[in-house]
């Protein structure tokens, strides 16, 4: 009997030790798996940290963000999904600090009345200017210069529609040369001010002539004088009016401002919030439509590269109750006139 009790106790102890070891190994495997995932992510996006302290700090942020993304997607009741992208080692505060649109200038512009499309009566049920060859490939901004990318993309669109030729134009020219007004290169800017610069300069250079560097530089006046496209003016869409915005987008790509603070990990689907009206970023609306599950959306071209969103694009809900539109998209849209 004593031998049997000892045997049972020994067996129980071995089982407990084995279970403890299994749990420890499982935790270690999970820990190693996340570290491995972070390493693969670093390699994919070319991330290099200055020392081990920064690497560990960024790893912890990465881990928290991955858990947030997976928890969001597991809910299964969303119209859009999140994904791990180039912003995965940034806190939300750090991400928000990357985007800067000069808000005070836009606030002074509200109420401008000229609108060439006000008498348009019919528009297509759905539209994608990419299919008409009016949109250049998605680019990736390297500093706080979304205003330049959005303005350039709008000019590229209207140039194609008026001349039949799609030309890749220069953001760097705006960053370096458009410095006399409200635009401040890699710090902040305004799309309408960029349009005004192109008008005053009597044109804008191509990307090939004045290539992008993503840093503030001295204006290359020789390259800036080699015009690949020009515009005659620009107009603002009536503020807080998605119906007017639809009329404009039905006729050409339109520059809009958005509150992008919650866009950090957007992967795909129709974004339905949450977001606010404190706009901080520029988008180009290149179309609109209705999703398979019946949600009306705007199709937006971004400047965060093709690894963000739907290969660099976002679908954002259209015709919402708020007069400003989803994430402030209807507050101050504008477009160039060629």
GROMACS .gro file of C-alpha atoms in nm:
model
  338
    1UNK     CA    1   0.000   0.000   0.000
    2UNK     CA    2   0.282   0.239   0.091
    3UNK     CA    3   0.457   0.162  -0.238
    4UNK     CA    4   0.136   0.232  -0.430
    5UNK     CA    5   0.090   0.568  -0.253
    6UNK     CA    6   0.449   0.666  -0.327
    7UNK     CA    7   0.401   0.564  -0.691
    8UNK     CA    8   0.082   0.771  -0.721
    9UNK     CA    9   0.248   1.073  -0.558
   10UNK     CA   10   0.552   1.042  -0.782
   11UNK     CA   11   0.336   1.013  -1.093
   12UNK     CA   12   0.129   1.317  -0.987
   13UNK     CA   13   0.446   1.517  -0.927
   14UNK     CA   14   0.581   1.425  -1.270
   15UNK     CA   15   0.255   1.523  -1.433
   16UNK     CA   16   0.255   1.860  -1.254
   17UNK     CA   17   0.617   1.922  -1.352
   18UNK     CA   18   0.538   1.831  -1.712
   19UNK     CA   19   0.235   2.060  -1.720
   20UNK     CA   20   0.440   2.347  -1.573
   21UNK     CA   21   0.715   2.287  -1.828
   22UNK     CA   22   0.459   2.277  -2.111
   23UNK     CA   23   0.304   2.606  -2.002
   24UNK     CA   24   0.647   2.769  -1.973
   25UNK     CA   25   0.745   2.640  -2.316
   26UNK     CA   26   0.415   2.760  -2.460
   27UNK     CA   27   0.476   3.107  -2.317
   28UNK     CA   28   0.831   3.103  -2.448
   29UNK     CA   29   0.715   2.992  -2.792
   30UNK     CA   30   0.455   3.271  -2.800
   31UNK     CA   31   0.716   3.520  -2.683
   32UNK     CA   32   0.968   3.400  -2.938
   33UNK     CA   33   0.699   3.402  -3.209
   34UNK     CA   34   0.617   3.771  -3.150
   35UNK     CA   35   0.986   3.858  -3.146
   36UNK     CA   36   1.031   3.666  -3.469
   37UNK     CA   37   0.732   3.847  -3.617
   38UNK     CA   38   0.881   4.181  -3.516
   39UNK     CA   39   1.212   4.083  -3.677
   40UNK     CA   40   1.040   3.990  -4.002
   41UNK     CA   41   0.846   4.316  -3.992
   42UNK     CA   42   1.170   4.512  -3.940
   43UNK     CA   43   1.326   4.339  -4.240
   44UNK     CA   44   1.026   4.402  -4.462
   45UNK     CA   45   1.011   4.774  -4.387
   46UNK     CA   46   1.384   4.834  -4.350
   47UNK     CA   47   1.355   4.937  -3.986
   48UNK     CA   48   1.683   4.996  -3.801
   49UNK     CA   49   1.703   5.107  -3.438
   50UNK     CA   50   1.993   5.297  -3.287
   51UNK     CA   51   2.041   5.060  -2.992
   52UNK     CA   52   1.888   4.766  -2.804
   53UNK     CA   53   1.696   4.997  -2.571
   54UNK     CA   54   1.510   5.158  -2.861
   55UNK     CA   55   1.456   4.817  -3.023
   56UNK     CA   56   1.298   4.677  -2.707
   57UNK     CA   57   1.083   4.989  -2.667
   58UNK     CA   58   0.960   4.961  -3.026
   59UNK     CA   59   0.905   4.589  -2.985
   60UNK     CA   60   0.671   4.649  -2.690
   61UNK     CA   61   0.473   4.907  -2.891
   62UNK     CA   62   0.465   4.667  -3.185
   63UNK     CA   63   0.335   4.387  -2.963
   64UNK     CA   64   0.059   4.607  -2.819
   65UNK     CA   65  -0.045   4.722  -3.166
   66UNK     CA   66  -0.056   4.368  -3.304
   67UNK     CA   67  -0.280   4.259  -3.016
   68UNK     CA   68  -0.508   4.558  -3.077
   69UNK     CA   69  -0.531   4.480  -3.450
   70UNK     CA   70  -0.606   4.111  -3.392
   71UNK     CA   71  -0.867   4.190  -3.126
   72UNK     CA   72  -1.040   4.440  -3.355
   73UNK     CA   73  -1.050   4.197  -3.648
   74UNK     CA   74  -1.173   3.911  -3.429
   75UNK     CA   75  -1.491   4.100  -3.345
   76UNK     CA   76  -1.619   4.015  -3.691
   77UNK     CA   77  -1.889   4.284  -3.704
   78UNK     CA   78  -1.690   4.559  -3.875
   79UNK     CA   79  -1.717   4.691  -4.230
   80UNK     CA   80  -1.339   4.722  -4.250
   81UNK     CA   81  -1.027   4.543  -4.131
   82UNK     CA   82  -0.701   4.652  -3.974
   83UNK     CA   83  -0.356   4.523  -4.061
   84UNK     CA   84   0.006   4.536  -3.951
   85UNK     CA   85   0.183   4.793  -4.167
   86UNK     CA   86   0.479   5.034  -4.160
   87UNK     CA   87   0.327   5.225  -3.867
   88UNK     CA   88   0.313   4.923  -3.636
   89UNK     CA   89   0.593   5.038  -3.402
   90UNK     CA   90   0.442   5.383  -3.344
   91UNK     CA   91   0.209   5.486  -3.065
   92UNK     CA   92  -0.112   5.656  -3.171
   93UNK     CA   93   0.029   5.986  -3.045
   94UNK     CA   94   0.343   5.947  -3.258
   95UNK     CA   95   0.137   5.858  -3.562
   96UNK     CA   96  -0.089   6.159  -3.518
   97UNK     CA   97   0.213   6.390  -3.492
   98UNK     CA   98   0.323   6.284  -3.843
   99UNK     CA   99   0.029   6.447  -4.020
  100UNK     CA  100   0.000   6.824  -4.049
  101UNK     CA  101  -0.241   7.035  -4.252
  102UNK     CA  102  -0.248   7.409  -4.179
  103UNK     CA  103  -0.595   7.430  -4.023
  104UNK     CA  104  -0.619   7.804  -3.957
  105UNK     CA  105  -0.591   7.887  -4.328
  106UNK     CA  106  -0.874   7.651  -4.415
  107UNK     CA  107  -1.096   7.802  -4.146
  108UNK     CA  108  -1.063   8.143  -4.313
  109UNK     CA  109  -1.167   7.997  -4.649
  110UNK     CA  110  -1.506   7.859  -4.546
  111UNK     CA  111  -1.788   8.019  -4.741
  112UNK     CA  112  -1.614   8.074  -5.077
  113UNK     CA  113  -1.896   8.056  -5.331
  114UNK     CA  114  -1.768   7.994  -5.689
  115UNK     CA  115  -1.845   7.636  -5.794
  116UNK     CA  116  -1.837   7.540  -6.163
  117UNK     CA  117  -2.026   7.214  -6.115
  118UNK     CA  118  -2.330   7.353  -5.934
  119UNK     CA  119  -2.558   7.305  -6.236
  120UNK     CA  120  -2.460   6.944  -6.304
  121UNK     CA  121  -2.776   6.734  -6.287
  122UNK     CA  122  -2.663   6.379  -6.360
  123UNK     CA  123  -2.369   6.175  -6.236
  124UNK     CA  124  -2.279   5.805  -6.270
  125UNK     CA  125  -2.389   5.569  -5.994
  126UNK     CA  126  -2.023   5.473  -5.945
  127UNK     CA  127  -1.694   5.609  -6.073
  128UNK     CA  128  -1.323   5.529  -6.055
  129UNK     CA  129  -1.087   5.776  -6.220
  130UNK     CA  130  -0.813   5.513  -6.217
  131UNK     CA  131  -1.005   5.326  -6.485
  132UNK     CA  132  -0.996   5.642  -6.697
  133UNK     CA  133  -0.618   5.666  -6.665
  134UNK     CA  134  -0.635   5.989  -6.466
  135UNK     CA  135  -0.444   5.871  -6.157
  136UNK     CA  136  -0.070   5.810  -6.123
  137UNK     CA  137   0.061   5.522  -5.907
  138UNK     CA  138   0.047   5.560  -5.528
  139UNK     CA  139   0.350   5.736  -5.380
  140UNK     CA  140   0.498   5.741  -5.029
  141UNK     CA  141   0.560   6.067  -4.849
  142UNK     CA  142   0.877   6.086  -4.637
  143UNK     CA  143   0.787   6.390  -4.424
  144UNK     CA  144   0.484   6.605  -4.334
  145UNK     CA  145   0.416   6.697  -4.696
  146UNK     CA  146   0.079   6.534  -4.766
  147UNK     CA  147  -0.046   6.874  -4.886
  148UNK     CA  148   0.205   6.865  -5.173
  149UNK     CA  149   0.117   6.506  -5.271
  150UNK     CA  150  -0.256   6.581  -5.267
  151UNK     CA  151  -0.224   6.901  -5.470
  152UNK     CA  152   0.005   6.737  -5.725
  153UNK     CA  153  -0.227   6.437  -5.763
  154UNK     CA  154  -0.522   6.670  -5.826
  155UNK     CA  155  -0.325   6.856  -6.096
  156UNK     CA  156  -0.218   6.526  -6.252
  157UNK     CA  157  -0.583   6.428  -6.277
  158UNK     CA  158  -0.714   6.743  -6.441
  159UNK     CA  159  -0.413   6.752  -6.675
  160UNK     CA  160  -0.500   6.403  -6.800
  161UNK     CA  161  -0.866   6.496  -6.846
  162UNK     CA  162  -0.789   6.813  -7.044
  163UNK     CA  163  -0.484   6.706  -7.247
  164UNK     CA  164  -0.520   6.329  -7.267
  165UNK     CA  165  -0.175   6.279  -7.115
  166UNK     CA  166  -0.105   6.152  -6.763
  167UNK     CA  167   0.215   6.309  -6.629
  168UNK     CA  168   0.388   6.228  -6.300
  169UNK     CA  169   0.444   6.573  -6.148
  170UNK     CA  170   0.684   6.701  -5.883
  171UNK     CA  171   0.599   6.723  -5.514
  172UNK     CA  172   0.955   6.829  -5.436
  173UNK     CA  173   0.916   7.149  -5.637
  174UNK     CA  174   0.631   7.254  -5.408
  175UNK     CA  175   0.830   7.161  -5.098
  176UNK     CA  176   1.136   7.360  -5.207
  177UNK     CA  177   0.986   7.650  -5.399
  178UNK     CA  178   0.637   7.718  -5.259
  179UNK     CA  179   0.756   7.903  -4.949
  180UNK     CA  180   0.612   8.255  -4.970
  181UNK     CA  181   0.264   8.181  -4.838
  182UNK     CA  182   0.113   7.925  -4.603
  183UNK     CA  183   0.312   7.624  -4.724
  184UNK     CA  184   0.619   7.526  -4.525
  185UNK     CA  185   0.770   7.224  -4.695
  186UNK     CA  186   0.808   6.925  -4.467
  187UNK     CA  187   0.635   7.095  -4.177
  188UNK     CA  188   0.284   7.178  -4.298
  189UNK     CA  189   0.094   7.321  -4.590
  190UNK     CA  190  -0.233   7.383  -4.775
  191UNK     CA  191  -0.346   7.242  -5.107
  192UNK     CA  192  -0.505   7.566  -5.229
  193UNK     CA  193  -0.182   7.754  -5.160
  194UNK     CA  194  -0.003   7.494  -5.372
  195UNK     CA  195  -0.250   7.557  -5.655
  196UNK     CA  196  -0.180   7.930  -5.626
  197UNK     CA  197   0.194   7.869  -5.649
  198UNK     CA  198   0.153   7.665  -5.968
  199UNK     CA  199  -0.059   7.944  -6.117
  200UNK     CA  200   0.194   8.214  -6.027
  201UNK     CA  201   0.483   7.997  -6.147
  202UNK     CA  202   0.293   7.938  -6.472
  203UNK     CA  203   0.333   7.564  -6.431
  204UNK     CA  204   0.491   7.276  -6.245
  205UNK     CA  205   0.778   7.044  -6.335
  206UNK     CA  206   0.758   6.669  -6.386
  207UNK     CA  207   0.880   6.421  -6.129
  208UNK     CA  208   1.159   6.324  -6.369
  209UNK     CA  209   1.280   6.684  -6.395
  210UNK     CA  210   1.247   6.765  -6.024
  211UNK     CA  211   1.258   6.430  -5.835
  212UNK     CA  212   1.129   6.372  -5.484
  213UNK     CA  213   1.376   6.368  -5.192
  214UNK     CA  214   1.141   6.404  -4.896
  215UNK     CA  215   1.340   6.677  -4.719
  216UNK     CA  216   1.331   7.057  -4.727
  217UNK     CA  217   1.569   7.193  -4.988
  218UNK     CA  218   1.668   7.503  -5.182
  219UNK     CA  219   1.448   7.576  -5.482
  220UNK     CA  220   1.600   7.457  -5.809
  221UNK     CA  221   1.482   7.746  -6.025
  222UNK     CA  222   1.609   7.585  -6.344
  223UNK     CA  223   1.406   7.267  -6.290
  224UNK     CA  224   1.109   7.469  -6.165
  225UNK     CA  225   1.099   7.662  -6.492
  226UNK     CA  226   1.065   7.345  -6.700
  227UNK     CA  227   0.688   7.314  -6.691
  228UNK     CA  228   0.520   6.981  -6.762
  229UNK     CA  229   0.169   7.099  -6.670
  230UNK     CA  230  -0.016   7.414  -6.571
  231UNK     CA  231  -0.350   7.526  -6.428
  232UNK     CA  232  -0.561   7.841  -6.470
  233UNK     CA  233  -0.713   7.845  -6.125
  234UNK     CA  234  -0.887   7.645  -5.856
  235UNK     CA  235  -1.219   7.638  -5.673
  236UNK     CA  236  -1.347   7.517  -5.338
  237UNK     CA  237  -1.643   7.283  -5.320
  238UNK     CA  238  -1.923   7.435  -5.109
  239UNK     CA  239  -1.840   7.353  -4.748
  240UNK     CA  240  -2.010   7.070  -4.559
  241UNK     CA  241  -2.203   6.948  -4.862
  242UNK     CA  242  -2.150   6.589  -4.975
  243UNK     CA  243  -2.395   6.635  -5.262
  244UNK     CA  244  -2.180   6.914  -5.404
  245UNK     CA  245  -1.870   6.703  -5.342
  246UNK     CA  246  -2.025   6.423  -5.548
  247UNK     CA  247  -2.083   6.662  -5.839
  248UNK     CA  248  -1.718   6.764  -5.828
  249UNK     CA  249  -1.572   6.412  -5.797
  250UNK     CA  250  -1.797   6.296  -6.083
  251UNK     CA  251  -1.609   6.544  -6.304
  252UNK     CA  252  -1.250   6.526  -6.178
  253UNK     CA  253  -1.035   6.404  -5.887
  254UNK     CA  254  -1.078   6.634  -5.586
  255UNK     CA  255  -0.847   6.725  -5.297
  256UNK     CA  256  -0.998   6.684  -4.951
  257UNK     CA  257  -0.883   6.711  -4.591
  258UNK     CA  258  -0.946   6.433  -4.339
  259UNK     CA  259  -0.915   6.361  -3.971
  260UNK     CA  260  -0.677   6.067  -4.012
  261UNK     CA  261  -0.597   5.995  -3.647
  262UNK     CA  262  -0.770   5.656  -3.653
  263UNK     CA  263  -0.639   5.549  -3.995
  264UNK     CA  264  -0.309   5.410  -3.866
  265UNK     CA  265  -0.379   5.041  -3.930
  266UNK     CA  266  -0.657   5.058  -4.190
  267UNK     CA  267  -0.622   4.757  -4.420
  268UNK     CA  268  -0.938   4.730  -4.628
  269UNK     CA  269  -1.314   4.760  -4.647
  270UNK     CA  270  -1.532   5.069  -4.601
  271UNK     CA  271  -1.413   5.281  -4.309
  272UNK     CA  272  -1.712   5.383  -4.096
  273UNK     CA  273  -1.536   5.544  -3.800
  274UNK     CA  274  -1.467   5.635  -3.537
  275UNK     CA  275  -1.305   5.966  -3.627
  276UNK     CA  276  -1.348   6.338  -3.565
  277UNK     CA  277  -1.351   6.667  -3.757
  278UNK     CA  278  -1.010   6.799  -3.656
  279UNK     CA  279  -0.856   6.742  -3.998
  280UNK     CA  280  -0.483   6.683  -4.020
  281UNK     CA  281  -0.417   6.512  -4.355
  282UNK     CA  282  -0.482   6.538  -4.729
  283UNK     CA  283  -0.647   6.280  -4.955
  284UNK     CA  284  -0.738   6.279  -5.324
  285UNK     CA  285  -1.088   6.154  -5.396
  286UNK     CA  286  -1.068   5.958  -5.720
  287UNK     CA  287  -1.413   5.804  -5.723
  288UNK     CA  288  -1.708   5.667  -5.533
  289UNK     CA  289  -1.935   5.365  -5.525
  290UNK     CA  290  -2.134   5.121  -5.313
  291UNK     CA  291  -1.979   4.819  -5.140
  292UNK     CA  292  -2.108   4.464  -5.173
  293UNK     CA  293  -2.286   4.502  -4.839
  294UNK     CA  294  -2.458   4.824  -4.945
  295UNK     CA  295  -2.240   5.093  -4.786
  296UNK     CA  296  -2.185   5.406  -4.997
  297UNK     CA  297  -1.820   5.507  -5.006
  298UNK     CA  298  -1.567   5.756  -5.138
  299UNK     CA  299  -1.253   5.615  -5.301
  300UNK     CA  300  -0.945   5.799  -5.175
  301UNK     CA  301  -0.584   5.793  -5.292
  302UNK     CA  302  -0.336   5.833  -5.005
  303UNK     CA  303   0.038   5.904  -4.997
  304UNK     CA  304   0.152   5.641  -4.743
  305UNK     CA  305   0.271   5.385  -4.997
  306UNK     CA  306   0.107   5.069  -5.126
  307UNK     CA  307   0.152   4.866  -4.806
  308UNK     CA  308  -0.109   5.080  -4.630
  309UNK     CA  309  -0.480   5.025  -4.692
  310UNK     CA  310  -0.607   4.877  -5.015
  311UNK     CA  311  -0.275   4.905  -5.200
  312UNK     CA  312  -0.250   5.268  -5.095
  313UNK     CA  313  -0.621   5.351  -5.128
  314UNK     CA  314  -0.904   5.384  -4.878
  315UNK     CA  315  -1.277   5.352  -4.903
  316UNK     CA  316  -1.447   5.584  -4.658
  317UNK     CA  317  -1.820   5.601  -4.587
  318UNK     CA  318  -2.024   5.844  -4.798
  319UNK     CA  319  -2.351   6.027  -4.726
  320UNK     CA  320  -2.335   6.021  -4.347
  321UNK     CA  321  -2.558   6.221  -4.113
  322UNK     CA  322  -2.284   6.463  -4.006
  323UNK     CA  323  -2.273   6.769  -4.233
  324UNK     CA  324  -1.891   6.758  -4.230
  325UNK     CA  325  -1.897   6.410  -4.377
  326UNK     CA  326  -1.709   6.113  -4.238
  327UNK     CA  327  -1.384   6.232  -4.076
  328UNK     CA  328  -1.435   6.593  -4.202
  329UNK     CA  329  -1.404   6.504  -4.575
  330UNK     CA  330  -1.673   6.753  -4.679
  331UNK     CA  331  -1.542   7.054  -4.486
  332UNK     CA  332  -1.311   7.216  -4.743
  333UNK     CA  333  -1.262   7.013  -5.065
  334UNK     CA  334  -1.101   7.186  -5.363
  335UNK     CA  335  -0.992   7.118  -5.718
  336UNK     CA  336  -0.769   7.282  -5.982
  337UNK     CA  337  -0.898   7.423  -6.311
  338UNK     CA  338  -0.691   7.368  -6.625
   0.00000   0.00000   0.00000
